[in-house]
């Protein structure tokens, strides 16, 4: 019987190269904002938690002293390490591990970031406690992730299609829930915001190599959705849709 960690590593090990080249992950004003935050911290040591294709690491590496790209998937880390060499990012290192068990001493980092990863974390509160532990006093934690709608019906639909597409999905967390979780871990929230991210259906499922029967089920679920849900996600005839993204800037006192 496979564990959740095994499901995650299998899912992303086979799709690592696709995430490196994915425009959804490689682009975005949030990456520029993250780089600006990192640049504002002199001599910053940064941990990119659940680094995926490494785009957050690539964004901050030119303006920090050291960045560690951290992920469960060895294959994903190999892709990131190779890309870092190609880009001349000698201050970028990779480390394999789980977000809820960080093999770093207390107060190791000035900045921890995570981008489009936390919805895969089974032990989210424990992971947040670990982030708090490894941050220096005054350190910052930047969370960027797809988010659950406040509306319970829309939330039900998005969690269902996410799981059908990717069996390593755990849960998109709402903005309000993020606030509560971060405060519960000891953080003070300096700012937060949300926006919509457009996902083109065919590339969205292709990137994860979603099986055809699951693709059929997702399409059927979208097509059967009530009008309020279709309107919320701006669903079109091709089943492309817009999903919520949340960004929070949390500080360790």
XYZ file of N, CA and C in Angstrom, residues 128 131-132 141 143 175-189 248-251:
72
model
N 3.926 24.153 9.035
C 4.009 25.565 9.423
C 4.819 25.730 10.706
N 8.393 25.544 9.600
C 8.821 26.797 8.972
C 9.135 27.835 10.043
N 8.260 27.951 11.020
C 8.473 28.909 12.111
C 9.791 28.611 12.826
N 7.873 34.547 5.873
C 7.361 33.355 5.207
C 6.345 33.806 4.167
N 3.767 32.697 1.378
C 2.941 31.592 0.886
C 2.241 32.039 -0.392
N -8.323 31.577 2.042
C -7.530 32.674 2.598
C -7.760 32.807 4.099
N -9.005 32.728 4.532
C -9.289 32.840 5.965
C -8.651 31.703 6.752
N -8.675 30.499 6.185
C -8.050 29.364 6.873
C -6.543 29.529 6.942
N -5.943 30.068 5.881
C -4.504 30.351 5.917
C -4.178 31.318 7.051
N -4.979 32.350 7.187
C -4.733 33.315 8.263
C -4.747 32.629 9.628
N -5.749 31.789 9.846
C -5.869 31.101 11.132
C -4.705 30.142 11.363
N -4.342 29.400 10.330
C -3.251 28.435 10.462
C -1.922 29.126 10.755
N -1.652 30.200 10.045
C -0.389 30.912 10.251
C -0.327 31.545 11.637
N -1.411 32.152 12.055
C -1.431 32.734 13.401
C -1.306 31.647 14.458
N -1.913 30.494 14.200
C -1.808 29.385 15.137
C -0.394 28.862 15.283
N 0.412 29.025 14.227
C 1.814 28.597 14.273
C 2.726 29.666 14.865
N 2.164 30.832 15.184
C 2.952 31.886 15.815
C 3.292 33.064 14.932
N 2.861 33.030 13.678
C 3.194 34.105 12.745
C 2.277 35.314 12.919
N 2.810 36.467 12.575
C 2.010 37.676 12.388
C 1.883 37.897 10.887
N 0.689 38.199 10.416
C 0.461 38.364 8.983
C 0.579 39.837 8.621
N 0.317 35.282 0.914
C 0.384 35.834 2.266
C 1.835 36.089 2.647
N 2.062 37.207 3.301
C 3.377 37.590 3.815
C 3.294 37.509 5.335
N 3.904 36.469 5.904
C 3.842 36.231 7.344
C 5.219 36.466 7.962
N 5.224 36.967 9.185
C 6.487 37.294 9.854
C 6.621 36.515 11.163
